[in-house]
Short mmCIF file of C-alpha atoms and ligand atoms in Angstrom, two decimals:
data_model
loop_
_atom_site.label_atom_id
_atom_site.label_comp_id
_atom_site.label_asym_id
_atom_site.label_seq_id
_atom_site.Cartn_x
_atom_site.Cartn_y
_atom_site.Cartn_z
CA UNK A 215 -3.46 -9.71 48.85
CA UNK A 216 -1.64 -10.36 52.10
CA UNK A 217 0.46 -13.34 52.97
CA UNK A 218 1.31 -13.10 56.67
CA UNK A 219 4.57 -14.98 57.07
CA UNK A 220 5.15 -14.45 60.76
CA UNK A 221 2.66 -13.54 63.40
CA UNK A 222 2.43 -12.38 66.97
CA UNK A 223 3.70 -15.52 68.72
CA UNK A 224 5.46 -14.56 71.93
CA UNK A 225 4.76 -10.83 71.64
CA UNK A 226 2.53 -10.82 74.71
CA UNK A 227 5.47 -11.84 76.93
CA UNK A 228 7.54 -8.91 75.80
CA UNK A 229 8.30 -6.30 78.48
CA UNK A 230 8.08 -2.94 76.77
CA UNK A 231 10.85 -0.44 77.53
CA UNK A 232 10.12 2.92 79.15
CA UNK A 233 10.56 6.28 77.43
CA UNK A 234 14.18 7.34 76.91
CA UNK A 235 15.87 10.55 77.99
CA UNK A 236 16.89 12.97 75.22
CA UNK A 237 20.53 12.79 74.18
CA UNK A 238 22.61 15.78 73.19
CA UNK A 239 25.22 15.23 70.51
CA UNK A 240 27.81 17.98 70.52
CA UNK A 241 30.18 19.11 67.77
CA UNK A 242 33.90 18.59 68.32
CA UNK A 243 35.23 19.95 65.02
CA UNK A 244 36.25 23.47 64.08
CA UNK A 245 33.66 26.19 63.57
CA UNK A 246 34.32 26.21 59.84
CA UNK A 247 34.09 22.44 59.34
CA UNK A 248 30.92 20.84 57.96
CA UNK A 249 28.51 19.20 60.37
CA UNK A 250 24.96 17.82 60.27
CA UNK A 251 25.46 16.65 56.68
CA UNK A 252 22.40 15.08 55.08
CA UNK A 253 21.31 14.38 51.52
CA UNK A 254 17.98 14.19 49.72
CA UNK A 255 16.73 13.47 46.20
CA UNK A 256 16.35 16.63 44.12
CA UNK A 257 14.80 15.80 40.79
CA UNK A 258 16.24 13.95 37.85
CA UNK A 259 19.52 12.21 38.81
CA UNK A 260 20.35 14.96 41.31
CA UNK A 261 20.89 15.12 45.05
CA UNK A 262 20.68 18.07 47.41
CA UNK A 263 23.53 18.12 49.95
CA UNK A 264 22.86 20.11 53.12
CA UNK A 265 25.19 20.90 56.00
CA UNK A 266 25.83 23.51 58.67
CA UNK A 267 28.89 25.48 59.72
CA UNK A 268 29.20 27.68 62.79
CA UNK A 269 30.91 30.38 60.75
CA UNK A 270 30.44 31.65 57.21
CA UNK A 271 32.20 29.35 54.72
CA UNK A 272 31.77 28.65 50.97
CA UNK A 273 28.67 26.68 49.89
CA UNK A 274 30.55 24.29 47.64
CA UNK A 275 30.58 20.52 47.26
CA UNK A 276 33.43 18.64 45.60
CA UNK A 277 32.67 15.08 44.59
CA UNK A 278 33.92 12.12 42.58
CA UNK A 279 33.83 8.36 42.32
CA UNK A 280 37.11 7.71 44.16
CA UNK A 281 38.00 8.71 47.69
CA UNK A 282 40.00 11.94 47.70
CA UNK A 283 39.62 12.44 43.94
CA UNK A 284 36.97 15.09 43.25
CA UNK A 285 36.23 15.56 39.56
CA UNK A 286 33.33 17.95 39.99
CA UNK A 287 32.58 21.03 42.06
CA UNK A 288 29.13 22.59 42.47
CA UNK A 289 28.15 25.84 44.17
CA UNK A 290 25.00 26.45 46.16
CA UNK A 291 23.54 28.85 48.68
CA UNK A 292 23.36 29.31 52.43
CA UNK A 293 20.92 30.81 54.89
CA UNK A 294 20.34 31.12 58.61
CA UNK A 295 17.35 31.81 60.82
CA UNK A 296 16.53 33.31 64.18
CA UNK A 297 14.25 31.79 66.77
CA UNK A 298 13.77 34.00 69.83
CA UNK A 299 17.38 34.44 71.05
CA UNK A 300 18.81 31.52 69.06
CA UNK A 301 20.64 32.18 65.80
CA UNK A 302 21.32 29.15 63.65
CA UNK A 303 24.64 28.39 62.05
CA UNK A 304 25.08 28.85 58.32
CA UNK A 305 22.81 26.27 56.64
CA UNK A 306 24.28 25.34 53.27
CA UNK A 307 22.68 23.50 50.38
CA UNK A 308 24.09 22.46 47.05
CA UNK A 309 22.35 20.45 44.32
CA UNK A 310 24.78 18.11 42.55
CA UNK A 311 24.44 15.98 39.45
CA UNK A 312 23.69 14.48 37.04
CA UNK A 313 24.68 11.37 38.98
CA UNK A 314 24.81 7.76 37.83
CA UNK A 315 22.43 5.31 39.51
CA UNK A 316 23.62 2.69 42.03
CA UNK A 317 26.98 4.44 42.28
CA UNK A 318 29.07 5.43 45.27
CA UNK A 319 30.38 9.00 45.29
CA UNK A 320 32.80 10.58 47.73
CA UNK A 321 32.30 14.22 48.66
CA UNK A 322 33.48 17.06 50.77
CA UNK A 323 31.36 20.03 51.91
CA UNK A 324 32.86 23.53 52.13
CA UNK A 325 36.48 23.96 53.16
CA UNK A 326 39.17 21.34 52.44
CA UNK A 327 39.62 20.43 56.11
CA UNK A 328 35.98 19.25 56.34
CA UNK A 329 35.62 15.46 56.60
CA UNK A 330 35.02 13.37 53.50
CA UNK A 331 31.66 11.60 53.26
CA UNK A 332 30.28 9.12 50.76
CA UNK A 333 26.82 8.23 49.49
CA UNK A 334 25.33 5.68 47.16
CA UNK A 335 22.75 6.80 44.63
CA UNK A 336 19.50 4.82 44.35
CA UNK A 337 19.03 2.30 41.53
CA UNK A 338 17.39 3.31 38.26
CA UNK A 339 15.20 0.20 38.28
CA UNK A 340 13.80 -2.42 40.62
CA UNK A 341 14.65 -3.78 43.07
CA UNK A 342 14.81 -0.84 45.44
CA UNK A 343 14.94 -0.93 49.25
CA UNK A 344 13.33 1.64 51.53
CA UNK A 345 13.86 2.05 55.26
CA UNK A 346 10.84 3.61 56.98
CA UNK A 347 10.92 5.24 60.42
CA UNK A 348 8.71 7.89 62.02
CA UNK A 349 8.75 9.95 65.23
CA UNK A 350 12.47 9.39 65.55
CA UNK A 351 13.62 11.88 68.18
CA UNK A 352 17.02 11.49 69.83
CA UNK A 353 17.15 9.02 72.69
CA UNK A 354 18.95 5.73 73.31
CA UNK A 355 15.99 4.10 71.56
CA UNK A 356 16.56 6.34 68.56
CA UNK A 357 20.20 5.22 68.55
CA UNK A 358 19.05 1.62 68.63
CA UNK A 359 16.70 2.20 65.69
CA UNK A 360 19.46 3.95 63.73
CA UNK A 361 21.87 1.10 64.47
CA UNK A 362 19.38 -1.41 63.13
CA UNK A 363 18.76 0.67 60.01
CA UNK A 364 22.50 1.18 59.44
CA UNK A 365 22.97 -2.59 59.26
CA UNK A 366 20.52 -2.87 56.36
CA UNK A 367 21.46 -2.14 52.77
CA UNK A 368 18.67 0.34 52.08
CA UNK A 369 18.59 2.86 49.23
CA UNK A 370 16.28 5.63 50.50
CA UNK A 371 14.86 6.42 53.96
CA UNK A 372 11.27 7.63 54.32
CA UNK A 373 10.33 9.55 57.48
CA UNK A 374 6.64 10.44 58.03
CA UNK A 375 7.23 13.34 60.41
CA UNK A 376 8.41 14.28 63.91
CA UNK A 377 12.15 14.46 63.48
CA UNK A 378 14.18 16.03 66.29
CA UNK A 379 11.68 16.62 69.12
CA UNK A 380 13.58 19.87 69.69
CA UNK A 381 10.24 21.34 70.77
CA UNK A 382 11.32 25.00 70.60
CA UNK A 383 14.84 24.41 72.01
CA UNK A 384 16.75 25.02 68.78
CA UNK A 385 20.16 23.57 69.79
CA UNK A 386 18.38 20.19 69.82
CA UNK A 387 17.88 20.52 66.08
CA UNK A 388 21.68 20.76 65.79
CA UNK A 389 22.13 17.76 68.06
CA UNK A 390 19.67 15.76 65.95
CA UNK A 391 21.52 16.73 62.77
CA UNK A 392 24.72 15.34 64.28
CA UNK A 393 23.03 12.17 65.51
CA UNK A 394 21.64 11.23 62.09
CA UNK A 395 24.62 12.42 60.03
CA UNK A 396 26.35 9.01 59.80
CA UNK A 397 23.26 7.64 58.04
CA UNK A 398 21.73 10.71 56.43
CA UNK A 399 25.01 11.68 54.75
CA UNK A 400 25.17 8.25 53.06
CA UNK A 401 21.64 7.73 51.72
CA UNK A 402 18.86 10.13 50.72
CA UNK A 403 16.54 10.85 53.65
CA UNK A 404 13.13 11.96 52.44
CA UNK A 405 11.00 13.49 55.17
CA UNK A 406 7.69 15.15 55.80
CA UNK A 407 6.79 17.19 58.86
CA UNK A 408 4.81 16.43 62.00
CA UNK A 409 3.33 18.45 64.84
CA UNK A 410 6.74 18.67 66.54
CA UNK A 411 8.02 20.64 63.55
CA UNK A 412 5.42 23.44 63.86
CA UNK A 413 7.24 25.32 66.70
CA UNK A 414 4.96 28.35 66.65
CA UNK A 415 4.64 30.39 69.84
CA UNK A 416 1.77 32.92 69.74
CA UNK A 417 3.01 36.53 69.93
CA UNK A 418 6.64 35.39 70.30
CA UNK A 419 7.44 33.35 67.18
CA UNK A 420 4.51 33.50 64.77
CA UNK A 421 6.05 31.67 61.83
CA UNK A 422 5.41 27.93 61.57
CA UNK A 423 7.99 25.29 60.56
CA UNK A 424 10.91 27.76 60.68
CA UNK A 425 13.62 25.28 61.66
CA UNK A 426 12.17 22.46 59.56
CA UNK A 427 11.94 24.53 56.39
CA UNK A 428 15.45 25.93 56.77
CA UNK A 429 17.08 22.63 57.64
CA UNK A 430 15.14 20.10 55.55
CA UNK A 431 14.60 21.54 52.10
CA UNK A 432 12.79 18.80 50.19
CA UNK A 433 12.31 18.80 46.38
CA UNK A 434 9.03 20.70 46.30
CA UNK A 435 10.06 23.02 43.47
CA UNK A 436 11.11 20.00 41.43
CA UNK A 437 7.64 18.47 41.90
CA UNK A 438 5.63 21.58 41.01
CA UNK A 439 4.59 22.31 44.61
CA UNK A 440 4.44 25.79 46.09
CA UNK A 441 5.47 24.64 49.57
CA UNK A 442 8.16 22.59 51.28
CA UNK A 443 5.32 21.05 53.33
CA UNK A 444 4.06 18.86 50.44
CA UNK A 445 5.91 17.42 47.47
CA UNK A 446 6.59 14.23 45.55
CA UNK A 447 9.51 12.41 43.98
CA UNK A 448 10.18 9.48 41.72
CA UNK A 449 12.81 6.87 42.42
CA UNK A 450 13.33 3.66 40.45
CA UNK A 451 9.73 2.62 39.62
CA UNK A 452 8.13 4.28 42.63
CA UNK A 453 6.27 7.59 42.93
CA UNK A 454 6.21 8.88 46.51
CA UNK A 455 3.87 11.65 47.69
CA UNK A 456 4.66 13.55 50.89
CA UNK A 457 1.69 15.32 52.48
CA UNK A 458 1.44 17.87 55.31
CA UNK A 459 -0.99 17.14 58.16
CA UNK A 460 -0.58 20.62 59.67
CA UNK A 461 -1.12 22.81 56.63
CA UNK A 462 -4.37 23.38 54.73
CA UNK A 463 -5.75 20.29 53.01
CA UNK A 464 -9.35 21.26 52.11
CA UNK A 465 -10.60 21.23 48.48
CA UNK A 466 -9.69 24.90 48.01
CA UNK A 467 -6.19 24.55 49.47
CA UNK A 468 -3.00 24.68 47.43
CA UNK A 469 -2.03 21.29 48.89
CA UNK A 470 -5.25 19.68 47.61
CA UNK A 471 -4.89 21.24 44.16
CA UNK A 472 -1.25 20.24 43.95
CA UNK A 473 -2.11 16.66 44.99
CA UNK A 474 -4.79 16.44 42.30
CA UNK A 475 -2.38 17.65 39.65
CA UNK A 476 0.51 15.48 40.87
CA UNK A 477 -1.66 12.35 40.82
CA UNK A 478 -2.79 13.20 37.27
CA UNK A 479 0.85 13.15 36.18
CA UNK A 480 1.57 9.68 37.61
CA UNK A 481 2.21 7.16 34.85
CA UNK A 482 1.88 3.67 36.35
CA UNK A 483 3.80 2.21 33.42
CA UNK A 484 6.82 4.27 34.51
CA UNK A 485 6.14 4.10 38.25
CA UNK A 486 3.99 1.03 38.93
CA UNK A 487 4.14 1.71 42.68
CA UNK A 488 2.52 4.71 44.35
CA UNK A 489 3.11 5.51 48.04
CA UNK A 490 2.00 8.40 50.23
CA UNK A 491 3.34 9.60 53.59
CA UNK A 492 1.47 11.73 56.09
CA UNK A 493 2.16 12.37 59.76
CA UNK A 494 -1.18 11.96 61.54
CA UNK A 495 -2.67 8.55 60.66
CA UNK A 496 -6.02 8.31 58.89
CA UNK A 497 -6.49 4.83 60.35
CA UNK A 498 -5.54 4.08 63.93
CA UNK A 499 -6.84 1.66 66.56
CA UNK A 500 -4.45 2.87 69.29
CA UNK A 501 -5.95 4.98 72.10
CA UNK A 502 -3.34 7.66 71.43
CA UNK A 503 -4.32 10.49 69.07
CA UNK A 504 -7.65 8.80 68.46
CA UNK A 505 -9.87 10.71 66.03
CA UNK A 506 -7.89 13.94 66.02
CA UNK A 507 -10.21 16.00 63.90
CA UNK A 508 -7.97 18.74 62.55
CA UNK A 509 -5.14 16.51 61.36
CA UNK A 510 -6.54 13.01 60.85
CA UNK A 511 -10.31 12.89 60.38
CA UNK A 512 -10.73 16.10 58.37
CA UNK A 513 -7.73 15.31 56.20
CA UNK A 514 -8.96 11.79 55.54
CA UNK A 515 -12.42 13.11 54.66
CA UNK A 516 -10.88 15.65 52.30
CA UNK A 517 -8.23 13.61 50.53
CA UNK A 518 -8.98 9.91 50.86
CA UNK A 519 -10.96 9.77 47.62
CA UNK A 520 -8.05 11.29 45.69
CA UNK A 521 -5.65 8.63 46.94
CA UNK A 522 -8.22 5.87 46.43
CA UNK A 523 -9.10 6.91 42.87
CA UNK A 524 -5.39 7.10 42.01
CA UNK A 525 -4.91 3.58 43.44
CA UNK A 526 -2.24 4.55 45.96
CA UNK A 527 -0.68 1.31 47.20
CA UNK A 528 0.52 2.20 50.69
CA UNK A 529 0.02 5.17 53.06
CA UNK A 530 2.67 5.45 55.79
CA UNK A 531 1.96 7.57 58.87
CA UNK A 532 3.58 8.29 62.24
CA UNK A 533 2.36 10.34 65.23
CA UNK A 534 1.16 7.32 67.23
CA UNK A 535 4.23 5.83 68.91
CA UNK A 536 3.60 2.25 67.93
CA UNK A 537 3.35 0.02 64.87
CA UNK A 538 0.10 -0.89 63.17
CA UNK A 539 -0.65 -2.40 59.75
CA UNK A 540 -4.11 -2.23 58.26
CA UNK A 541 -5.70 -4.15 55.43
CA UNK A 542 -6.44 -2.33 52.18
CA UNK A 543 -9.14 0.13 53.21
CA UNK A 544 -11.39 2.90 51.95
CA UNK A 545 -13.98 4.86 53.94
CA UNK A 546 -13.14 2.79 57.02
CA UNK A 547 -13.96 -0.55 55.45
CA UNK A 548 -11.88 -3.23 53.79
CA UNK A 549 -11.56 -2.49 50.08
CA UNK A 550 -9.27 -4.48 47.80
CA UNK A 551 -8.51 -1.37 45.70
CA UNK A 552 -7.72 0.92 48.63
CA UNK A 553 -4.28 1.64 50.10
CA UNK A 554 -2.69 -0.38 52.88
CA UNK A 555 -2.27 2.01 55.85
CA UNK A 556 0.78 1.56 58.07
CA UNK A 557 1.55 3.52 61.24
CA UNK A 558 5.27 3.48 62.00
CA UNK A 559 5.69 6.14 64.69
CA UNK A 560 7.89 3.90 66.84
CA UNK A 561 11.32 5.35 65.99
CA UNK A 562 12.27 6.00 69.60
CA UNK A 563 11.48 9.52 70.77
CA UNK A 564 11.49 10.69 74.41
CA UNK A 565 7.72 10.54 74.82
CA UNK A 566 7.81 6.74 74.81
CA UNK A 567 5.39 4.17 73.44
CA UNK A 568 1.63 4.35 73.00
CA UNK A 569 0.67 1.07 74.61
CA UNK A 570 -3.13 1.24 74.92
CA UNK A 571 -5.32 -0.04 72.11
CA UNK A 572 -9.02 -0.01 71.35
CA UNK A 573 -10.57 -3.34 72.20
CA UNK A 574 -11.57 -5.42 70.32
CA UNK A 575 -9.08 -5.00 67.52
CA UNK A 576 -10.97 -3.77 64.43
CA UNK A 577 -11.15 -6.31 61.62
CA UNK A 578 -9.29 -3.97 59.27
CA UNK A 579 -6.30 -3.82 61.70
CA UNK A 580 -4.10 -6.75 60.73
CA UNK A 581 -1.15 -6.34 63.12
CA UNK A 582 -0.54 -3.86 65.95
CA UNK A 583 2.19 -3.64 68.56
CA UNK A 584 3.63 -0.90 70.74
CA UNK A 585 7.40 -1.52 70.47
CA UNK A 586 10.29 0.54 69.14
CA UNK A 587 11.32 -0.54 65.66
CA UNK A 588 11.53 0.34 61.99
CA UNK A 589 10.23 -0.91 58.66
CA UNK A 590 11.87 -2.15 55.52
CA UNK A 591 10.16 -2.24 52.17
CA UNK A 592 11.84 -4.12 49.35
CA UNK A 593 10.10 -3.36 46.07
CA UNK A 594 11.16 -6.40 44.10
CA UNK A 595 9.54 -5.63 40.75
CA UNK A 596 6.54 -3.87 39.19
CA UNK A 597 4.06 -6.13 40.93
CA UNK A 598 5.54 -7.41 44.21
CA UNK A 599 7.03 -5.84 47.33
CA UNK A 600 7.95 -7.31 50.70
CA UNK A 601 7.23 -5.29 53.83
CA UNK A 602 8.88 -6.17 57.12
CA UNK A 603 8.58 -4.43 60.48
CA UNK A 604 11.46 -5.14 62.85
CA UNK A 605 11.19 -4.63 66.57
CA UNK A 606 14.49 -3.25 67.92
CA UNK A 607 14.74 -5.68 70.80
CA UNK A 608 14.67 -8.90 68.84
CA UNK A 609 14.35 -10.25 65.34
CA UNK A 610 10.70 -11.22 65.46
CA UNK A 611 9.16 -9.30 62.60
CA UNK A 612 5.80 -8.66 61.00
CA UNK A 613 6.38 -9.57 57.40
CA UNK A 614 4.03 -9.62 54.43
CA UNK A 615 3.95 -9.28 50.65
CA UNK A 616 2.07 -6.57 48.79
CA UNK A 617 0.89 -6.71 45.19
CA UNK A 618 0.79 -3.36 43.37
CA UNK A 619 -2.68 -2.11 42.47
CA UNK A 620 -1.34 -1.23 38.99
CA UNK A 621 -0.87 -4.95 38.41
CA UNK A 622 -4.32 -5.89 39.74
CA UNK A 623 -6.75 -5.97 36.80
CA UNK A 624 -9.71 -5.70 39.19
CA UNK A 625 -8.48 -2.29 40.37
CA UNK A 626 -7.22 -0.71 37.15
CA UNK A 627 -8.97 2.60 36.56
FE1 LIG B 59 3.34 13.63 66.11
#
């Protein structure tokens, strides 16, 4: 059930900003010092810490509950990759834990002269706060989005694909890592990949997702998946499924089989809320990326029944550079037991906003606006969550309450 608290008043007078130029964030520390630090959830009470050094250094993380006092030390691994003439720095990753919930830890990556960072672990129980932002890129608009997110007290960030917009120019991946470090080193950033992560060049670089897979190792092993391109995780009372729009999703694919088995394992008593993220939206009334068969329509036709039968509460997508919130839907019609679909591809990348919409607005599209912004989802308890979309340029939000399908007796399977 939706309760729309604030509507569109005044939105028509808003002058939408143009696309922003890409920034480049350089590194001003030594070649052995940690940079591009980011963290992600890695199974039960553990976090994966990832960072890059220009030169070979130890893959160790020291951490503790007081600044400068490190009670624990964990070792990990490092790797690098080549992309045409580019050779990446040393990409380190270390899994640390067990960690206590809702606790701030201080940590240092690699050598002692690296800077100290801190993070806060997510809570063990409700309430939990998510920040949601897709198609982020690295422009002034991205900086604005990150500034807005940094002012909120979120626990975990969800990113439904299109991260750096490096688009084959690998140093831009490093720049992006530096841009997001102040946030991504403090809270787990859980991401899935978009079309801008593919980076395949026929005959020249045949492998897909090379930079993404090396730089953003998500907990796929921990969730029984065979690929970094699809995985799931549990946090507080929420089960989150990350899907890949640009890898096989048909009934014979490993992604489909993994999704079936992952959904079978979901216990709604333990995780009353069930979310999914995918890059290319299955529902979209914007003119941009309309009806893209390979990534949106075919994937929806293949997998929508799995998500519907499992009573997934919300599906977040990106790809379209705008915000749109749909009603609960299934097979393109309103359905009280279907997921809410939300497109949140308005993080701020250099391609700009997708401002043209299909007219008239379909009945299942509740709110749509082409402005840069981000979303916040506060899951208050097992049955209620508040969703708010904030436009970067002012405080006029789209805000609504969701009720979990696990708590809706009409939808219990
Ligand atoms: Fe995209």
